[in-house]
Amino acid sequence: MKNIHVFFGISLVFIVNQTYASVKIAIPEAQWQFTLQHISLDTTDAAKQIKPDEQPLVIQLKPLLKAQKYQQAHNTLRTQLPASPSIALLLLQGQVAMQLNEYAIARQAYTKAIEQSPELIDAHRALALIALRQQNTDSAKKHIQKAIQLGAQDAQLFGQLAYIHVKTDSPWSAVSGYRQALLLQPHNEQWERGLLHALVASGSINEAQTLIKQILNTTNDDSDLWLYHAQLSLQNDNPKQALRSMEIALRNGEKAAANLVLAAQLHMQHGSGQRAVDLFRKAIEKDKRFINEVLQGISFFLQENASVKIQPLMKTLETQSAKLDTHSRSRFYLYRAFMAQHKNKHEEAQKYLLKAVSEDNNNGQALFETARHFDERNQKERAAAYYVRATVIPNVAEQALIAHAQMEINHKNYTKALQLLRDAYDKNPQRHDLLQNIRQLEQIALSQ
């Protein structure tokens, strides 16, 4: 009688996404600096002129302001401000309070100034800045738009408005605002980077690439810019260019664990496997939350590239194994078992397989591999026990049933094998090869 073989397979290989458009690189949020124009006490604007009875107070304040003694100026204003101060004094009080981050007092002063003169651009501009610093985008937007309606046309206002649109997920409006800011203040680095961010967020990849090339011509040692360049390359499905940009960012000081992991994954497919191992090791030392990606990388190397030396990475994981959750620790022991198997160290492999199962009895791969280990050593009862346990884990149930059936066939227990194959076929009726095996076994069982 010829041998019957039922073919099955289980893949542990991790492949980096071949479509990179949805990959997001961890780019630090830009820190925008918005400034308030200086308000002078020496003004020809009648609405902002000091009242005669306020002159003694102004004489006290001028040397304090010149010496930047804002706390003393603030205290003087708080104790000596007239009951009905002029707009000029209110604007000055607001500015001094803002220097000390006393935003409630500043807001009150500017609001009183607007009550006297609703079309006071400086007050609207200041209230917008206070709202921005307090993350109140609705209020900031209202005052910026009012200032623009009143005739203010400067880069700061348009830049601030664009920033608000970025924060409120309106990238197309942000693009318009930053372009207007650049029109009024060309080559301003802050507006260029804001426009770049808005273009990326709006999906205008080609325009963003043109802009970032222009910026990199003058500033080529900024890691954040190279991260943007890598992001754009991924969105254009150019992973090799993205990898080159990521490496430049790393050389310029980029250290975020998420980006180390992504660079490692890109190296797995398009660069150096050994470099990937080194990056994975650095990433997990910084942040163990990326353990899943690191373990997937190890799985890839174990099956796809035997020449890559992953032992340093495994040692790093071993030093942190106590900090891992049980599922991650189980996977780590499973891969230790694979490494031992590759070296034909079967007793060591068995030790780690049993550890993997002990750590997480829902690790289907560990159960399946443990069953196969005992199967290959002709320990039928122990193998069967683990095959049965694996059949209740969805991602390996079919493979476990088929492998168990093959073991029963090898021991000429065709009735049991038939039952297992039928269960496997019920799980996947598209497996026509199983149906052929079942019919063949039925004939053999009948002939016994």
Coordinates of C-alpha atoms in Angstrom, one line a residue:
M1 CA 0.0 0.0 0.0
K2 CA 1.4 3.4 -0.9
N3 CA 1.8 6.1 1.7
I4 CA -0.8 8.8 1.9
H5 CA 0.5 12.3 2.5
V6 CA -1.8 15.2 3.4
F7 CA 0.0 18.5 2.6
F8 CA -0.3 21.4 5.0
G9 CA 1.7 24.5 6.0
I10 CA 1.9 27.3 8.4
S11 CA 3.6 30.6 7.7
L12 CA 5.3 32.6 10.4
V13 CA 6.8 35.1 7.9
F14 CA 6.2 38.8 8.5
I15 CA 6.2 40.9 5.4
V16 CA 6.4 44.7 5.5
N17 CA 3.4 46.2 3.7
Q18 CA 4.1 46.5 0.0
T19 CA 1.8 49.5 -0.2
Y20 CA 3.2 52.2 1.9
A21 CA 0.7 55.0 1.3
S22 CA -0.9 54.5 4.7
V23 CA 2.4 54.3 6.7
K24 CA 2.8 57.2 9.1
I25 CA 6.3 58.2 10.3
A26 CA 6.5 59.7 13.7
I27 CA 7.3 63.3 12.9
P28 CA 7.5 65.6 15.9
E29 CA 4.8 68.3 15.9
A30 CA 6.3 71.6 14.9
Q31 CA 6.5 74.3 17.6
W32 CA 5.1 77.4 16.1
Q33 CA 6.2 80.8 17.6
F34 CA 3.7 83.6 17.3
T35 CA 4.6 87.0 18.4
L36 CA 2.7 90.1 19.4
Q37 CA 3.7 93.4 18.0
H38 CA 5.1 95.9 20.5
I39 CA 2.6 98.5 21.6
S40 CA 4.3 101.9 22.1
L41 CA 3.1 104.5 24.6
D42 CA 4.3 107.1 22.1
T43 CA 1.4 106.9 19.6
T44 CA -0.2 109.4 17.3
D45 CA -3.4 107.3 17.2
A46 CA -6.0 109.4 19.1
A47 CA -7.8 106.3 20.2
K48 CA -4.7 105.0 21.9
Q49 CA -3.4 108.2 23.5
I50 CA -2.7 108.5 27.3
K51 CA -5.1 110.7 29.2
P52 CA -3.5 113.7 31.0
D53 CA -4.3 112.3 34.5
E54 CA -2.5 109.1 33.5
Q55 CA 0.8 110.8 32.8
P56 CA 2.3 110.3 36.3
L57 CA 1.6 106.5 36.1
V58 CA 3.2 106.4 32.7
I59 CA 6.3 108.2 34.0
Q60 CA 6.7 105.4 36.6
L61 CA 6.2 102.7 34.1
K62 CA 8.6 103.8 31.3
P63 CA 11.9 102.9 33.2
L64 CA 10.4 99.6 34.3
L65 CA 9.4 98.6 30.8
K66 CA 12.8 99.8 29.4
A67 CA 14.6 97.6 32.0
Q68 CA 12.1 94.7 31.3
K69 CA 11.0 94.7 34.9
Y70 CA 7.6 93.3 33.9
Q71 CA 6.6 92.1 37.3
Q72 CA 7.2 95.5 38.9
A73 CA 5.3 97.1 36.0
H74 CA 2.5 94.6 36.5
N75 CA 2.2 95.3 40.2
T76 CA 2.3 99.1 39.6
L77 CA -0.5 98.8 37.0
R78 CA -2.6 96.5 39.3
T79 CA -2.5 99.0 42.2
Q80 CA -2.6 102.3 40.4
L81 CA -4.7 101.7 37.3
P82 CA -7.5 104.3 37.1
A83 CA -11.1 103.3 37.4
S84 CA -11.7 104.2 33.7
P85 CA -8.3 103.7 32.1
S86 CA -7.6 104.8 28.5
I87 CA -7.2 102.2 25.7
A88 CA -3.5 102.9 25.8
L89 CA -3.2 101.8 29.4
L90 CA -5.4 98.8 28.9
L91 CA -3.3 97.7 25.9
L92 CA -0.1 98.2 28.0
Q93 CA -1.6 96.2 30.9
G94 CA -2.5 93.4 28.6
Q95 CA 1.0 93.3 27.1
V96 CA 2.7 93.3 30.4
A97 CA 0.4 90.6 31.8
M98 CA 1.1 88.4 28.7
Q99 CA 4.9 88.7 29.3
L100 CA 4.2 87.1 32.7
N101 CA 1.8 84.5 31.3
E102 CA -1.0 86.1 33.3
Y103 CA -3.5 85.4 30.6
A104 CA -6.7 86.0 32.6
I105 CA -5.6 89.5 33.4
A106 CA -4.4 90.1 29.9
R107 CA -7.7 88.9 28.4
Q108 CA -9.7 91.1 30.7
A109 CA -7.6 94.2 29.7
Y110 CA -7.9 93.6 26.0
T111 CA -11.6 92.9 26.3
K112 CA -12.2 96.2 28.1
A113 CA -10.2 97.9 25.3
I114 CA -12.5 96.4 22.6
E115 CA -15.5 97.5 24.6
Q116 CA -14.3 101.1 24.2
S117 CA -13.2 100.6 20.6
P118 CA -14.7 97.4 18.8
E119 CA -12.5 97.9 15.8
L120 CA -9.2 97.9 17.7
I121 CA -7.0 95.5 15.6
D122 CA -4.2 95.3 18.2
A123 CA -6.6 94.0 20.9
H124 CA -8.2 91.4 18.6
R125 CA -4.7 90.3 17.6
A126 CA -3.7 89.9 21.2
L127 CA -6.8 88.1 22.2
A128 CA -6.2 85.7 19.3
L129 CA -2.7 85.0 20.6
I130 CA -3.9 84.4 24.1
A131 CA -6.5 81.9 22.8
L132 CA -3.9 80.1 20.8
R133 CA -1.6 79.7 23.8
Q134 CA -4.5 78.3 25.7
Q135 CA -5.5 75.9 22.8
N136 CA -8.9 77.7 22.3
T137 CA -8.9 77.6 18.5
D138 CA -12.5 78.8 18.2
S139 CA -11.9 82.0 20.0
A140 CA -8.5 82.5 18.3
K141 CA -10.1 82.1 14.9
K142 CA -12.8 84.6 15.7
H143 CA -10.4 87.3 16.7
I144 CA -8.0 86.7 13.8
Q145 CA -10.8 86.9 11.2
K146 CA -12.0 90.1 12.8
A147 CA -8.5 91.6 12.7
I148 CA -8.3 90.7 9.0
Q149 CA -11.7 92.1 8.3
L150 CA -10.6 95.3 9.9
G151 CA -7.8 95.6 7.4
A152 CA -4.8 93.8 9.1
Q153 CA -2.7 92.1 6.4
D154 CA 0.4 90.6 7.8
A155 CA 2.1 87.2 7.7
Q156 CA 1.6 86.5 11.5
L157 CA -2.2 86.6 11.2
F158 CA -2.4 84.5 8.1
G159 CA 0.2 82.1 9.7
Q160 CA -1.9 81.8 12.9
L161 CA -5.1 81.2 10.9
A162 CA -3.4 78.5 8.9
Y163 CA -2.1 76.9 12.1
I164 CA -5.6 76.8 13.5
H165 CA -6.8 75.1 10.3
V166 CA -4.1 72.5 10.7
K167 CA -5.1 71.9 14.3
T168 CA -8.8 71.6 13.3
D169 CA -8.1 69.1 10.5
S170 CA -8.8 71.6 7.6
P171 CA -5.6 71.1 5.7
W172 CA -6.8 72.7 2.4
S173 CA -7.6 76.0 4.3
A174 CA -4.3 75.7 6.0
V175 CA -2.5 75.5 2.7
S176 CA -4.2 78.8 1.6
G177 CA -3.2 80.5 4.8
Y178 CA 0.4 79.5 4.7
R179 CA 0.7 80.5 1.1
Q180 CA -0.7 83.9 2.0
A181 CA 1.8 84.2 4.9
L182 CA 4.7 83.3 2.6
L183 CA 3.5 85.8 0.0
L184 CA 3.8 88.5 2.6
Q185 CA 7.0 87.1 4.2
P186 CA 8.9 85.0 1.7
H187 CA 11.4 82.4 2.8
N188 CA 10.1 82.4 6.4
E189 CA 11.1 79.0 7.7
Q190 CA 8.1 78.7 10.0
W191 CA 5.6 79.3 7.2
E192 CA 7.5 77.0 4.8
R193 CA 7.3 74.2 7.3
G194 CA 3.7 74.9 8.0
L195 CA 2.9 74.8 4.3
L196 CA 4.8 71.5 4.1
H197 CA 2.8 70.0 6.9
A198 CA -0.5 71.2 5.4
L199 CA 0.3 69.9 2.0
V200 CA 1.2 66.4 3.4
A201 CA -2.1 66.5 5.4
S202 CA -4.1 67.4 2.4
G203 CA -2.6 64.7 0.2
S204 CA -0.9 67.1 -2.1
I205 CA 2.2 64.9 -2.3
N206 CA 3.8 66.2 -5.5
E207 CA 3.6 69.8 -4.3
A208 CA 4.9 68.8 -0.9
Q209 CA 7.9 67.0 -2.6
T210 CA 8.7 70.1 -4.6
L211 CA 8.6 72.3 -1.5
I212 CA 10.7 70.0 0.6
K213 CA 13.4 69.7 -2.0
Q214 CA 13.5 73.5 -2.1
I215 CA 13.8 73.6 1.7
L216 CA 16.5 70.9 1.8
N217 CA 18.6 72.8 -0.6
T218 CA 19.3 75.3 2.2
T219 CA 18.7 73.1 5.3
N220 CA 19.9 69.6 4.8
D221 CA 20.8 68.6 8.3
D222 CA 17.4 68.7 9.9
S223 CA 16.1 65.3 10.9
D224 CA 12.5 66.3 10.9
L225 CA 12.7 67.4 7.3
W226 CA 14.2 64.1 6.3
L227 CA 11.4 62.3 8.1
Y228 CA 9.0 64.4 6.0
H229 CA 10.9 63.4 2.9
A230 CA 10.7 59.8 3.9
Q231 CA 7.0 60.1 4.5
L232 CA 6.4 61.6 1.1
S233 CA 8.5 58.8 -0.5
L234 CA 6.4 56.2 1.2
Q235 CA 3.2 57.8 0.1
N236 CA 4.6 57.7 -3.5
D237 CA 5.3 54.0 -2.9
N238 CA 9.1 54.5 -3.1
P239 CA 10.4 52.6 -0.1
K240 CA 14.0 52.6 -1.2
Q241 CA 14.1 56.4 -1.3
A242 CA 12.2 56.5 2.0
L243 CA 14.9 54.2 3.5
R244 CA 17.7 56.5 2.4
S245 CA 15.9 59.5 3.9
M246 CA 15.2 57.7 7.1
E247 CA 18.9 56.9 7.4
I248 CA 19.9 60.5 6.9
A249 CA 17.4 61.5 9.6
L250 CA 19.0 58.9 11.9
R251 CA 22.4 60.2 11.2
N252 CA 21.2 63.7 12.1
G253 CA 20.0 62.6 15.5
E254 CA 16.5 61.1 15.0
K255 CA 15.9 58.6 17.9
A256 CA 12.2 58.0 18.1
A257 CA 11.5 54.3 18.7
A258 CA 8.7 54.3 16.1
N259 CA 11.0 55.5 13.4
L260 CA 13.8 53.1 14.4
V261 CA 11.2 50.3 13.9
L262 CA 10.0 51.6 10.6
A263 CA 13.6 52.0 9.3
A264 CA 14.3 48.4 10.5
Q265 CA 11.2 47.1 8.6
L266 CA 12.3 48.9 5.5
H267 CA 15.8 47.4 5.8
M268 CA 14.2 44.0 6.1
Q269 CA 12.8 44.3 2.6
H270 CA 15.1 46.8 0.8
G271 CA 18.3 47.1 2.7
S272 CA 20.6 45.4 5.2
G273 CA 19.2 42.6 7.4
Q274 CA 21.9 43.2 9.9
R275 CA 21.2 46.9 10.1
A276 CA 17.5 46.0 10.7
V277 CA 18.5 43.8 13.6
D278 CA 20.6 46.7 15.1
L279 CA 17.7 49.1 14.7
F280 CA 15.2 46.7 16.2
R281 CA 17.5 46.3 19.2
K282 CA 17.8 50.0 19.8
A283 CA 14.1 50.5 19.4
I284 CA 13.2 47.9 22.0
E285 CA 15.7 49.3 24.4
K286 CA 14.0 52.7 24.1
D287 CA 10.4 51.5 24.2
K288 CA 9.1 48.0 24.8
R289 CA 5.7 48.9 23.3
F290 CA 7.2 47.9 19.9
I291 CA 7.8 44.3 21.0
N292 CA 5.2 43.0 18.5
E293 CA 7.0 44.6 15.6
V294 CA 10.4 43.3 16.8
L295 CA 9.1 39.8 17.3
Q296 CA 7.6 39.9 13.8
G297 CA 11.0 40.9 12.5
I298 CA 12.7 38.0 14.3
S299 CA 10.1 35.6 12.7
F300 CA 11.0 37.0 9.3
F301 CA 14.7 36.5 9.8
L302 CA 14.3 33.0 11.2
Q303 CA 12.5 31.9 8.0
E304 CA 13.8 34.1 5.3
N305 CA 17.4 35.0 6.0
A306 CA 19.5 32.5 8.0
S307 CA 22.7 34.6 7.4
V308 CA 21.5 37.5 9.6
K309 CA 22.8 37.2 13.1
I310 CA 19.9 37.9 15.4
Q311 CA 21.5 36.7 18.6
P312 CA 22.2 40.2 19.9
L313 CA 18.6 41.1 19.4
M314 CA 17.5 37.9 21.2
K315 CA 19.8 38.8 24.1
T316 CA 18.3 42.2 24.4
L317 CA 14.9 40.8 24.5
E318 CA 16.0 38.2 27.1
T319 CA 17.2 41.0 29.4
Q320 CA 13.7 42.6 29.2
S321 CA 11.7 39.4 29.2
A322 CA 10.4 40.0 32.7
K323 CA 8.9 43.3 31.5
L324 CA 7.0 41.6 28.6
D325 CA 3.4 40.6 28.7
T326 CA 2.8 36.8 28.7
H327 CA 1.8 36.7 25.0
S328 CA 5.0 38.4 23.9
R329 CA 7.1 36.3 26.3
S330 CA 5.5 33.2 24.8
R331 CA 6.4 34.3 21.3
F332 CA 10.0 35.0 22.4
Y333 CA 10.3 31.5 23.8
L334 CA 8.9 30.1 20.6
Y335 CA 11.5 31.8 18.5
R336 CA 14.2 30.6 20.9
A337 CA 12.9 27.2 20.2
F338 CA 13.2 27.8 16.4
M339 CA 16.8 28.9 16.8
A340 CA 17.6 25.7 18.8
Q341 CA 15.9 23.6 16.1
H342 CA 18.0 25.2 13.4
K343 CA 21.1 24.1 15.4
N344 CA 19.6 20.6 15.9
K345 CA 19.5 21.2 19.6
H346 CA 16.2 19.3 20.1
E347 CA 16.3 19.1 23.9
E348 CA 16.8 22.9 24.1
A349 CA 14.1 23.4 21.6
Q350 CA 11.6 21.3 23.6
K351 CA 12.4 23.3 26.7
Y352 CA 11.6 26.6 25.0
L353 CA 8.5 25.2 23.3
L354 CA 7.1 24.0 26.6
K355 CA 7.9 27.4 28.1
A356 CA 6.1 29.2 25.2
V357 CA 3.0 27.1 25.8
S358 CA 3.2 27.6 29.6
E359 CA 3.4 31.3 29.2
D360 CA 0.3 31.5 26.9
N361 CA -1.9 28.5 26.3
N362 CA -3.6 30.5 23.6
N363 CA -0.5 30.8 21.5
G364 CA -1.6 28.6 18.6
Q365 CA 1.7 28.6 16.9
A366 CA 3.5 27.4 20.0
L367 CA 0.9 24.6 20.5
F368 CA 1.2 23.6 16.9
E369 CA 5.0 23.6 16.9
T370 CA 5.1 21.7 20.2
A371 CA 2.8 19.0 18.7
R372 CA 5.0 18.7 15.6
H373 CA 8.1 18.5 17.8
F374 CA 6.7 15.4 19.7
D375 CA 5.3 14.0 16.4
E376 CA 8.7 14.1 14.8
R377 CA 10.1 12.3 17.9
N378 CA 7.4 9.6 17.6
Q379 CA 5.8 10.6 20.9
K380 CA 2.3 10.1 19.6
E381 CA 0.3 10.6 22.7
R382 CA 2.0 13.9 23.7
A383 CA 1.8 15.1 20.1
A384 CA -1.9 14.3 19.9
A385 CA -2.6 16.2 23.1
Y386 CA -1.0 19.4 21.7
Y387 CA -2.7 18.9 18.3
V388 CA -6.0 18.7 20.1
R389 CA -5.3 21.9 22.0
A390 CA -4.2 23.7 18.9
T391 CA -7.5 22.9 17.1
V392 CA -9.4 25.3 19.3
I393 CA -7.1 28.2 18.2
P394 CA -8.6 29.7 15.0
N395 CA -5.4 30.7 13.2
V396 CA -3.9 27.2 13.4
A397 CA -6.9 25.0 13.8
E398 CA -6.9 23.8 10.2
Q399 CA -3.2 23.1 10.1
A400 CA -3.4 21.2 13.5
L401 CA -6.3 19.0 12.3
I402 CA -4.4 18.1 9.1
A403 CA -1.1 17.5 10.8
H404 CA -2.8 15.4 13.4
A405 CA -4.5 13.4 10.6
Q406 CA -1.1 12.8 8.9
M407 CA 0.2 11.4 12.2
E408 CA -2.7 9.1 12.5
I409 CA -2.2 8.0 8.9
N410 CA 1.4 7.3 9.6
H411 CA 0.3 5.0 12.4
K412 CA -2.4 3.4 10.1
N413 CA -5.3 4.7 12.3
Y414 CA -7.3 5.6 9.2
T415 CA -10.7 6.0 11.0
K416 CA -9.3 8.6 13.3
A417 CA -7.5 10.3 10.4
L418 CA -10.8 10.4 8.4
Q419 CA -12.6 12.2 11.3
L420 CA -9.8 14.8 11.6
L421 CA -9.7 15.5 7.8
R422 CA -13.5 15.8 7.7
D423 CA -13.3 18.4 10.5
A424 CA -10.6 20.2 8.6
Y425 CA -12.7 20.2 5.4
D426 CA -15.7 21.5 7.3
K427 CA -13.6 24.5 8.3
N428 CA -12.4 25.1 4.7
P429 CA -14.6 23.6 2.0
Q430 CA -12.4 25.2 -0.6
R431 CA -9.7 22.7 0.1
H432 CA -10.5 20.2 -2.7
D433 CA -7.2 18.4 -2.1
L434 CA -8.6 17.4 1.3
L435 CA -11.7 16.0 -0.3
Q436 CA -9.5 13.8 -2.4
N437 CA -7.6 12.6 0.7
I438 CA -10.9 11.9 2.4
R439 CA -12.1 9.8 -0.5
Q440 CA -8.9 7.9 -0.7
L441 CA -8.9 7.2 3.0
E442 CA -12.5 6.0 2.9
Q443 CA -11.6 3.4 0.3
I444 CA -8.7 2.3 2.5
A445 CA -10.8 2.1 5.6
L446 CA -13.4 0.0 3.8
S447 CA -10.8 -2.4 2.5
Q448 CA -9.6 -3.1 6.1

